[in-house]
Coordinates of C-alpha atoms in Angstrom, one line a residue:
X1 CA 120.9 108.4 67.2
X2 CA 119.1 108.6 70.3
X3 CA 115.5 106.9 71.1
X4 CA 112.7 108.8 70.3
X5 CA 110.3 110.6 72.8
X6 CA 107.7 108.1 74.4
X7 CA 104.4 108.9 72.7
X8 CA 101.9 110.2 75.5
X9 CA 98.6 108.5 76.1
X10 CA 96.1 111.1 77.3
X11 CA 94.7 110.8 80.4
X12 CA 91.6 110.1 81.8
X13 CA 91.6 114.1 82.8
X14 CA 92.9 115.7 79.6
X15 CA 89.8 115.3 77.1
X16 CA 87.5 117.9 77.2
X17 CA 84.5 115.1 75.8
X18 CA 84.2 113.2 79.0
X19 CA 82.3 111.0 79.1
X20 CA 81.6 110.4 75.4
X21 CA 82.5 107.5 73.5
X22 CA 85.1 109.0 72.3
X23 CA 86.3 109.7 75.6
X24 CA 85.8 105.7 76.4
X25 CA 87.5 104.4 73.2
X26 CA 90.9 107.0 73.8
X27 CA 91.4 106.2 77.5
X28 CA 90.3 102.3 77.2
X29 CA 94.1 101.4 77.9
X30 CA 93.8 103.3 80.8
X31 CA 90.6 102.3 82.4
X32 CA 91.8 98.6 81.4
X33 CA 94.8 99.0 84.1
X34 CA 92.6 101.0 86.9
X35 CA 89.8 98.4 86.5
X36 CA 92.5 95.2 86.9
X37 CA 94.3 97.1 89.8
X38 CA 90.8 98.0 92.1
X39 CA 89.7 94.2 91.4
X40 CA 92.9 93.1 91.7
X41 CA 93.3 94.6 95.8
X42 CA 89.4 94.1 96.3
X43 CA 90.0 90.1 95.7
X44 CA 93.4 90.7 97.8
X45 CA 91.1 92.1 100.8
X46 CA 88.0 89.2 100.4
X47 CA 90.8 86.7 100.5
X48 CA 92.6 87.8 103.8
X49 CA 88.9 88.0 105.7
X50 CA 88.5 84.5 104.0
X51 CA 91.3 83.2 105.8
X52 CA 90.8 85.0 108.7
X53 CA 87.8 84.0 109.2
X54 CA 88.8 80.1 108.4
X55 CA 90.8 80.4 111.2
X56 CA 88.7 81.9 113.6
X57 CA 86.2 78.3 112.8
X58 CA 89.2 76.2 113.3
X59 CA 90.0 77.4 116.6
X60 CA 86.2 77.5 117.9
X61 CA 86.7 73.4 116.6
X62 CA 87.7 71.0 119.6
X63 CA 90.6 69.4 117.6
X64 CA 92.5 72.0 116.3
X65 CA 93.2 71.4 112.4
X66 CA 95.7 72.6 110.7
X67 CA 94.5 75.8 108.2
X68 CA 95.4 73.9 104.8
X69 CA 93.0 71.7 105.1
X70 CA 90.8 74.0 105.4
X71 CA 88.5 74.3 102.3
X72 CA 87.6 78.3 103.3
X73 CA 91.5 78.7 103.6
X74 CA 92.6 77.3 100.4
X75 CA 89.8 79.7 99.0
X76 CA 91.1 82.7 100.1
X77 CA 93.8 81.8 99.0
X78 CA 93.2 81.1 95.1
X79 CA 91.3 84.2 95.7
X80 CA 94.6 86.2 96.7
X81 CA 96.4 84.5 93.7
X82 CA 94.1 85.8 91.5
X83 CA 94.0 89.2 93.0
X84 CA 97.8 89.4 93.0
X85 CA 97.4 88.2 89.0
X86 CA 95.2 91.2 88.5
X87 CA 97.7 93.8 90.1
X88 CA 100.1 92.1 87.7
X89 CA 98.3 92.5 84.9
X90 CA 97.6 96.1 85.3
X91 CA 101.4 97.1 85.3
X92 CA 100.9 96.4 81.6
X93 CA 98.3 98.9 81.1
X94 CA 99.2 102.1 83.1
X95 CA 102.4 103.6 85.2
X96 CA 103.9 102.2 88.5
X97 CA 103.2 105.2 90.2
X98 CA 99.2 104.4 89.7
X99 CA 99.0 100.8 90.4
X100 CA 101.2 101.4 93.6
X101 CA 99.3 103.4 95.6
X102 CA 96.0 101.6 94.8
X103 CA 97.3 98.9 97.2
X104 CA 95.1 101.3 99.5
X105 CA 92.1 99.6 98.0
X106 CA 93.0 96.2 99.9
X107 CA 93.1 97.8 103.1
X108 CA 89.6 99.9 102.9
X109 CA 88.1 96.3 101.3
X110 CA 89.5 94.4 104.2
X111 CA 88.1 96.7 106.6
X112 CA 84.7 97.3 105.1
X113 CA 84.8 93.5 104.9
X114 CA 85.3 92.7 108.2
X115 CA 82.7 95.5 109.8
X116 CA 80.3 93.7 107.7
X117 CA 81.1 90.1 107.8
X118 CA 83.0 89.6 110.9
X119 CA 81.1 91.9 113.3
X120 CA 84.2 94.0 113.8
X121 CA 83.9 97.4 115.2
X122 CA 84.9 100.7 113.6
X123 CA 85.3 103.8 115.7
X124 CA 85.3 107.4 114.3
X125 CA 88.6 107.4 113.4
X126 CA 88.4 104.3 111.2
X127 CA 85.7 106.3 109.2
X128 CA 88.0 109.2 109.1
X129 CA 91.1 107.0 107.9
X130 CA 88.6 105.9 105.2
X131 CA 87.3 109.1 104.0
X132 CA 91.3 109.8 103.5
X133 CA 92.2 107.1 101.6
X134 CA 88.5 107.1 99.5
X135 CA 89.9 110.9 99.0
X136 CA 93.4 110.2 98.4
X137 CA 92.6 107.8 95.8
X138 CA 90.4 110.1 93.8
X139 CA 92.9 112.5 93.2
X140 CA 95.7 109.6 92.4
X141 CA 93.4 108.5 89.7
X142 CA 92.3 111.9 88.7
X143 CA 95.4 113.6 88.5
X144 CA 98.1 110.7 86.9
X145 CA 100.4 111.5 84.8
X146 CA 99.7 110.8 81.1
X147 CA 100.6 107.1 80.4
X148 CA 103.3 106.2 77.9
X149 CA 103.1 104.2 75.7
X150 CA 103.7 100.3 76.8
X151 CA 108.1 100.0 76.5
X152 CA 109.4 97.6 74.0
X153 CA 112.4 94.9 75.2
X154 CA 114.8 97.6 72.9
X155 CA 113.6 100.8 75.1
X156 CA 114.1 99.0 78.4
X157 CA 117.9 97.5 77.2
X158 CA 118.8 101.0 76.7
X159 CA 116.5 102.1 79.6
X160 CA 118.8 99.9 82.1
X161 CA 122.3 101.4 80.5
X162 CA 120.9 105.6 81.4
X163 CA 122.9 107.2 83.3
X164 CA 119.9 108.5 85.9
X165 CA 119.2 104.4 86.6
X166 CA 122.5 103.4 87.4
X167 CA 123.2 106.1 89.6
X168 CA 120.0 105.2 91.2
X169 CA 120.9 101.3 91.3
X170 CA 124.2 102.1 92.5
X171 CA 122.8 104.2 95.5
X172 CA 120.6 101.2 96.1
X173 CA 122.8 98.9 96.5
X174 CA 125.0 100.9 99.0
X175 CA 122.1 101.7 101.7
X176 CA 120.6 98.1 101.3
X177 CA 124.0 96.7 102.2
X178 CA 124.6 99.1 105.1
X179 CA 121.0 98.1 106.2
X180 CA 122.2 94.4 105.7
X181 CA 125.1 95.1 107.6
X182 CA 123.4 95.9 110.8
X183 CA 120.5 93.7 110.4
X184 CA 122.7 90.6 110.3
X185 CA 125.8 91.7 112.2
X186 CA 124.9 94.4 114.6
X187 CA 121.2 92.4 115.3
X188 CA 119.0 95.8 114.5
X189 CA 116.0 94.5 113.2
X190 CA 114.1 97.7 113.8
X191 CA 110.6 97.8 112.0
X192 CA 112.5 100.3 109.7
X193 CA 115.4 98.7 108.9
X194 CA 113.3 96.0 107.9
X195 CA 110.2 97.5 105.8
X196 CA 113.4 99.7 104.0
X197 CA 115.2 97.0 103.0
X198 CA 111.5 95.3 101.9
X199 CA 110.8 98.7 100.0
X200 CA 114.1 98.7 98.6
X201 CA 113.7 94.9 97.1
X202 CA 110.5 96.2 96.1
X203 CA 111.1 98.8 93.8
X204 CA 113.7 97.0 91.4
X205 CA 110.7 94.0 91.7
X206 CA 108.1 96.5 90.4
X207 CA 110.2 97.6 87.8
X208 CA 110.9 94.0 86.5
X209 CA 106.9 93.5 87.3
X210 CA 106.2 96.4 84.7
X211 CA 108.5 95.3 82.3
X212 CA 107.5 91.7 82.4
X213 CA 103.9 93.0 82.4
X214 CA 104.5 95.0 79.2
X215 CA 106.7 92.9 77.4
X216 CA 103.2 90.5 77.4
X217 CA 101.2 92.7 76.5
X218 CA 102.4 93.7 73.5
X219 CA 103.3 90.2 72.7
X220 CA 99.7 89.1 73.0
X221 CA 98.6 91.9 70.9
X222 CA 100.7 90.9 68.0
X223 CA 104.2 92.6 69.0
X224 CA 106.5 89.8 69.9
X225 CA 108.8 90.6 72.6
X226 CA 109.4 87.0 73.9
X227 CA 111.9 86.0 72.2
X228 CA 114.3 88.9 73.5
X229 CA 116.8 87.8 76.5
X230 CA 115.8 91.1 78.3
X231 CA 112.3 89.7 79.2
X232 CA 113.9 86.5 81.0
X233 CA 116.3 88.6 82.5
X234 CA 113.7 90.9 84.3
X235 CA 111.3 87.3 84.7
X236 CA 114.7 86.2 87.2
X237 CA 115.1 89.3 88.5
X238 CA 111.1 89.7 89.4
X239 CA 111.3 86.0 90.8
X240 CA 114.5 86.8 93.3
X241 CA 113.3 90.3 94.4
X242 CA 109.9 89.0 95.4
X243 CA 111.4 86.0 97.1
X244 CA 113.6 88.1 99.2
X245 CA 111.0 90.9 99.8
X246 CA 109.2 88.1 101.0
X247 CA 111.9 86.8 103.7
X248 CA 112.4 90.4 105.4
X249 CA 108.5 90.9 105.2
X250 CA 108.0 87.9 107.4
X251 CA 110.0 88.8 109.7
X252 CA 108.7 92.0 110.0
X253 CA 105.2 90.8 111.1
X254 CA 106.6 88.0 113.1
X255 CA 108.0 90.9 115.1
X256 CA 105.6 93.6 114.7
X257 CA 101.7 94.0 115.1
X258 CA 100.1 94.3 111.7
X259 CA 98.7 97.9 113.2
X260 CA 102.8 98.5 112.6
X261 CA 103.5 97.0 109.4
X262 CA 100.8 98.1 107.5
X263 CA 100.7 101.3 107.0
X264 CA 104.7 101.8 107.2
X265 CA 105.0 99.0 103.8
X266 CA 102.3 100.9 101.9
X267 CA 104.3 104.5 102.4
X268 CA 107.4 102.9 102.1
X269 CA 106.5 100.9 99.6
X270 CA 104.8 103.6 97.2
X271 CA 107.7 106.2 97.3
X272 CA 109.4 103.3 95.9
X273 CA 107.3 102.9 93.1
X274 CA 106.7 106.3 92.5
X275 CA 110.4 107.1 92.5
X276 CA 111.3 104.2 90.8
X277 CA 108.5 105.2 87.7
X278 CA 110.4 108.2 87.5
X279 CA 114.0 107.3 86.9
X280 CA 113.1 104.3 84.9
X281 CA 110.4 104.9 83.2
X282 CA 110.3 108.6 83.4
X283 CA 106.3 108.6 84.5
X284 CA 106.5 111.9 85.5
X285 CA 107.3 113.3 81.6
X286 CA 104.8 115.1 80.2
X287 CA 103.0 115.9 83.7
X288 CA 102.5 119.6 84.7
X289 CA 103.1 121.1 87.7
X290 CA 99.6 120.8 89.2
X291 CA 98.9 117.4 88.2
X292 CA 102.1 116.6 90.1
X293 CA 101.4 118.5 93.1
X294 CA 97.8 117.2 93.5
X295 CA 98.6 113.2 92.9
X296 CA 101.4 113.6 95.2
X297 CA 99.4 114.8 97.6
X298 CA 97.2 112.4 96.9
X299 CA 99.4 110.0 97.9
X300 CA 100.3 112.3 101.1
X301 CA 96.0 111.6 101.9
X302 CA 96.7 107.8 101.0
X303 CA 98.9 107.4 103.7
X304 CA 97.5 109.3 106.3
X305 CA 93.7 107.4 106.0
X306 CA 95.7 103.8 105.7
X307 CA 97.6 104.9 109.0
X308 CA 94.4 106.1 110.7
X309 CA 92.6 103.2 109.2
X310 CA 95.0 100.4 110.7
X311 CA 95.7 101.9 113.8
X312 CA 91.7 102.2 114.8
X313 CA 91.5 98.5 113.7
X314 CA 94.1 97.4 116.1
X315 CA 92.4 98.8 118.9
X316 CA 89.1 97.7 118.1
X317 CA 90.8 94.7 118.0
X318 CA 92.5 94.8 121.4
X319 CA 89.5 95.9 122.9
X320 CA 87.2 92.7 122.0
X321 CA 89.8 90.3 122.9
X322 CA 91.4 91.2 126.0
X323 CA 90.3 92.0 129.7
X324 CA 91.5 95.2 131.7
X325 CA 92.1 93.8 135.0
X326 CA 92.1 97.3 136.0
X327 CA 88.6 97.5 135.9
X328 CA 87.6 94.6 138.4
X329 CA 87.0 96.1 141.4
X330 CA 89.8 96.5 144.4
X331 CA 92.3 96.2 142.1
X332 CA 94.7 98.8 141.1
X333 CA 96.9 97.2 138.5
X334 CA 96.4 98.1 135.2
X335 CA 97.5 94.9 133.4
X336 CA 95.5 92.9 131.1
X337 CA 94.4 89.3 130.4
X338 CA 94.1 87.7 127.4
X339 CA 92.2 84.3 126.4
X340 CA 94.6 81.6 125.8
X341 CA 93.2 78.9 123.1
X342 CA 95.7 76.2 124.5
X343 CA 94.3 76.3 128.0
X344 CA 91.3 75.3 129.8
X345 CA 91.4 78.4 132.1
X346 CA 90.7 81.9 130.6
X347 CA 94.6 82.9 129.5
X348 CA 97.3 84.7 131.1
X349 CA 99.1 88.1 131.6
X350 CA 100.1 89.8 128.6
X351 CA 103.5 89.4 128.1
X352 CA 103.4 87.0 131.0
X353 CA 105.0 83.7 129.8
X354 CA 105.7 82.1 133.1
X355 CA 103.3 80.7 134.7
X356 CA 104.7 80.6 138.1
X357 CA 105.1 85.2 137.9
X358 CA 101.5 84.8 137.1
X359 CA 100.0 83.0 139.7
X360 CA 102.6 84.9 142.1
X361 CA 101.2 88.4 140.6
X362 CA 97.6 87.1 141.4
X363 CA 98.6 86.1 144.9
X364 CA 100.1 89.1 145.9
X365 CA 96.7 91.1 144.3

């Protein structure tokens, strides 16, 4: 006998008493997970200004300390534990495909943060990129498919056996070891190669995240699904995933600009989820065709503002900490300076390592 349908928890869209009590009491499941997500990637954004800013006051410091031991450092990053604990939580509560894209939050946070806090500027088209993902978020919230209901360790054992799943793993598999392939033999560590092979970690970690999730859940709520091998089977596969997504996320940044990385992980990272919420866990069942088209493009408005947003960071950024040397009259060049923290003279030539090309260059100017 085959499993029976999933039994659809309405959303926050589908009852026509909003906002009543009733309204409160039938969707409280579901405002539980959008509540643990949004504080969840708001602690995620005060944390990362924490530490920036920790180490913006260690190197104003004439001995430069190391950052953990740092007080304001360690503090941002309890805070990011506990932010990351939130977004963990909330995989128990509602779909992949909702909690994914709400990673959006940490990024308007962070820059609303940092206007306010850390007298960083924001130009038009940081406001824009803002508006988009304020906008973009609305509608993913708005227009979710229905939730089902929380899987038990039974449903995902035979979850992991359907036929759409494997096919899916097994086309996994195959493009991250072509990927592999070329990253490790043929040296291509392109920003794509890597933040696909991140995104591609990612989405069988989110699956195990969700299952893990929901497997407590309904544990703590009096349906015991510890004792089950399934749920230490997806707690190792969460733990290997993460630590791997980790390595090739590391050396993403180490050689890209965080203008780069950002935005390309979060789209990357939410088709994963989304796709992977709808071969595994079938999120998309029970949706209609509107609410489909309107929380995917949703998503589309996501990604748009968080790549507008980053991008007008960057160069606010650039333009606070470096010097056009084109500008100082009688000179043509169009090179820039940049202040150098491990020298008593003002810095050197970006992308200028030798000291010896730059005192030629300035020489010859």
């Amino acid at each position: 006998m085959g499993a029976p349908p999933p039994r659809l928890i309405p959303n926050a869209t589908v009852s026509p008493d909003f906002p009543s009590r009733g309204w409160y009491y039938a969707n409280q499941t579901f405002l539980i997970g959008i509540l643990l997500a949004v504080a969840g990637n708001l602690l995620i954004s005060i944390s990362l200004n924490l530490q920036k800013y920790s180490h913006l006051l260690l190197a104003r410091q004439a001995n430069h300390k190391p950052c953990y031991r740092s007080k304001l450092w360690w503090s941002g990053l309890m805070l990011m534990g506990i932010g990351e604990m939130g977004n963990f939580a909330a995989y128990g509560f509602v779909s992949l495909m909702l909690v994914a894209p709400l990673g959006s939050i940490a990024v308007i946070g962070s820059a609303v943060i940092s206007v306010l806090f850390l007298k960083e500027n924001i130009g038009p088209g940081g406001i824009l990129g803002g508006t988009l993902t304020l906008a973009g978020i609305f509608l993913l919230v708005t227009f979710a498919p229905p939730v089902a209901q929380e899987p038990t360790a039974s449903e995902i054992q035979a979850d992991l056996s359907s036929i759409q799943f494997l096919i899916y793993v097994i086309l996994e598999v195959i493009t991250f070891c072509i990927l592999l392939y070329f990253y490790k033999r043929r040296k291509v560590d392109h920003i794509v190669v890597l933040l696909t092979m991140v995104a591609l970690l990612a989405s069988l970690n989110i699956i195990s995240v969700k299952a893990v999730a929901a497997l407590i859940v309904l544990s703590v709520n009096g349906n015991m699904q510890l004792t089950y091998p399934i749920f230490y089977i997806m707690l190792v596969l969460m733990i290997i995933t993460c630590v791997f997504q980790v390595k090739f996320m590391s050396k993403a940044t180490h050689l890209y600009s965080a203008a780069e990385v950002i935005p390309i992980n979060y789209i990357f990272f939410t088709i994963s989820a989304v796709i992977a919420g709808a071969v595994f866990y079938e999120e998309f069942q029970g949706a209609n065709v509107l609410s489909g088209f309107m929380f995917l493009f949703g998503c589309f408005l996501s990604f748009v503002g968080v790549f507008a947003l980053t991008r007008n960071r960057s160069k606010e950024h650039l333009t606070g900490f470096y010097i056009d040397y084109g500008h100082i009259p009688g000179k043509k060049t169009r090179r820039k300076m940049q202040p150098d923290p491990n020298s008593l003279s003002y810095g050197s030539f970006d992308n200028e390592g030798d000291s010896e090309t730059t005192q030629r260059i300035l020489r010859s100017s």
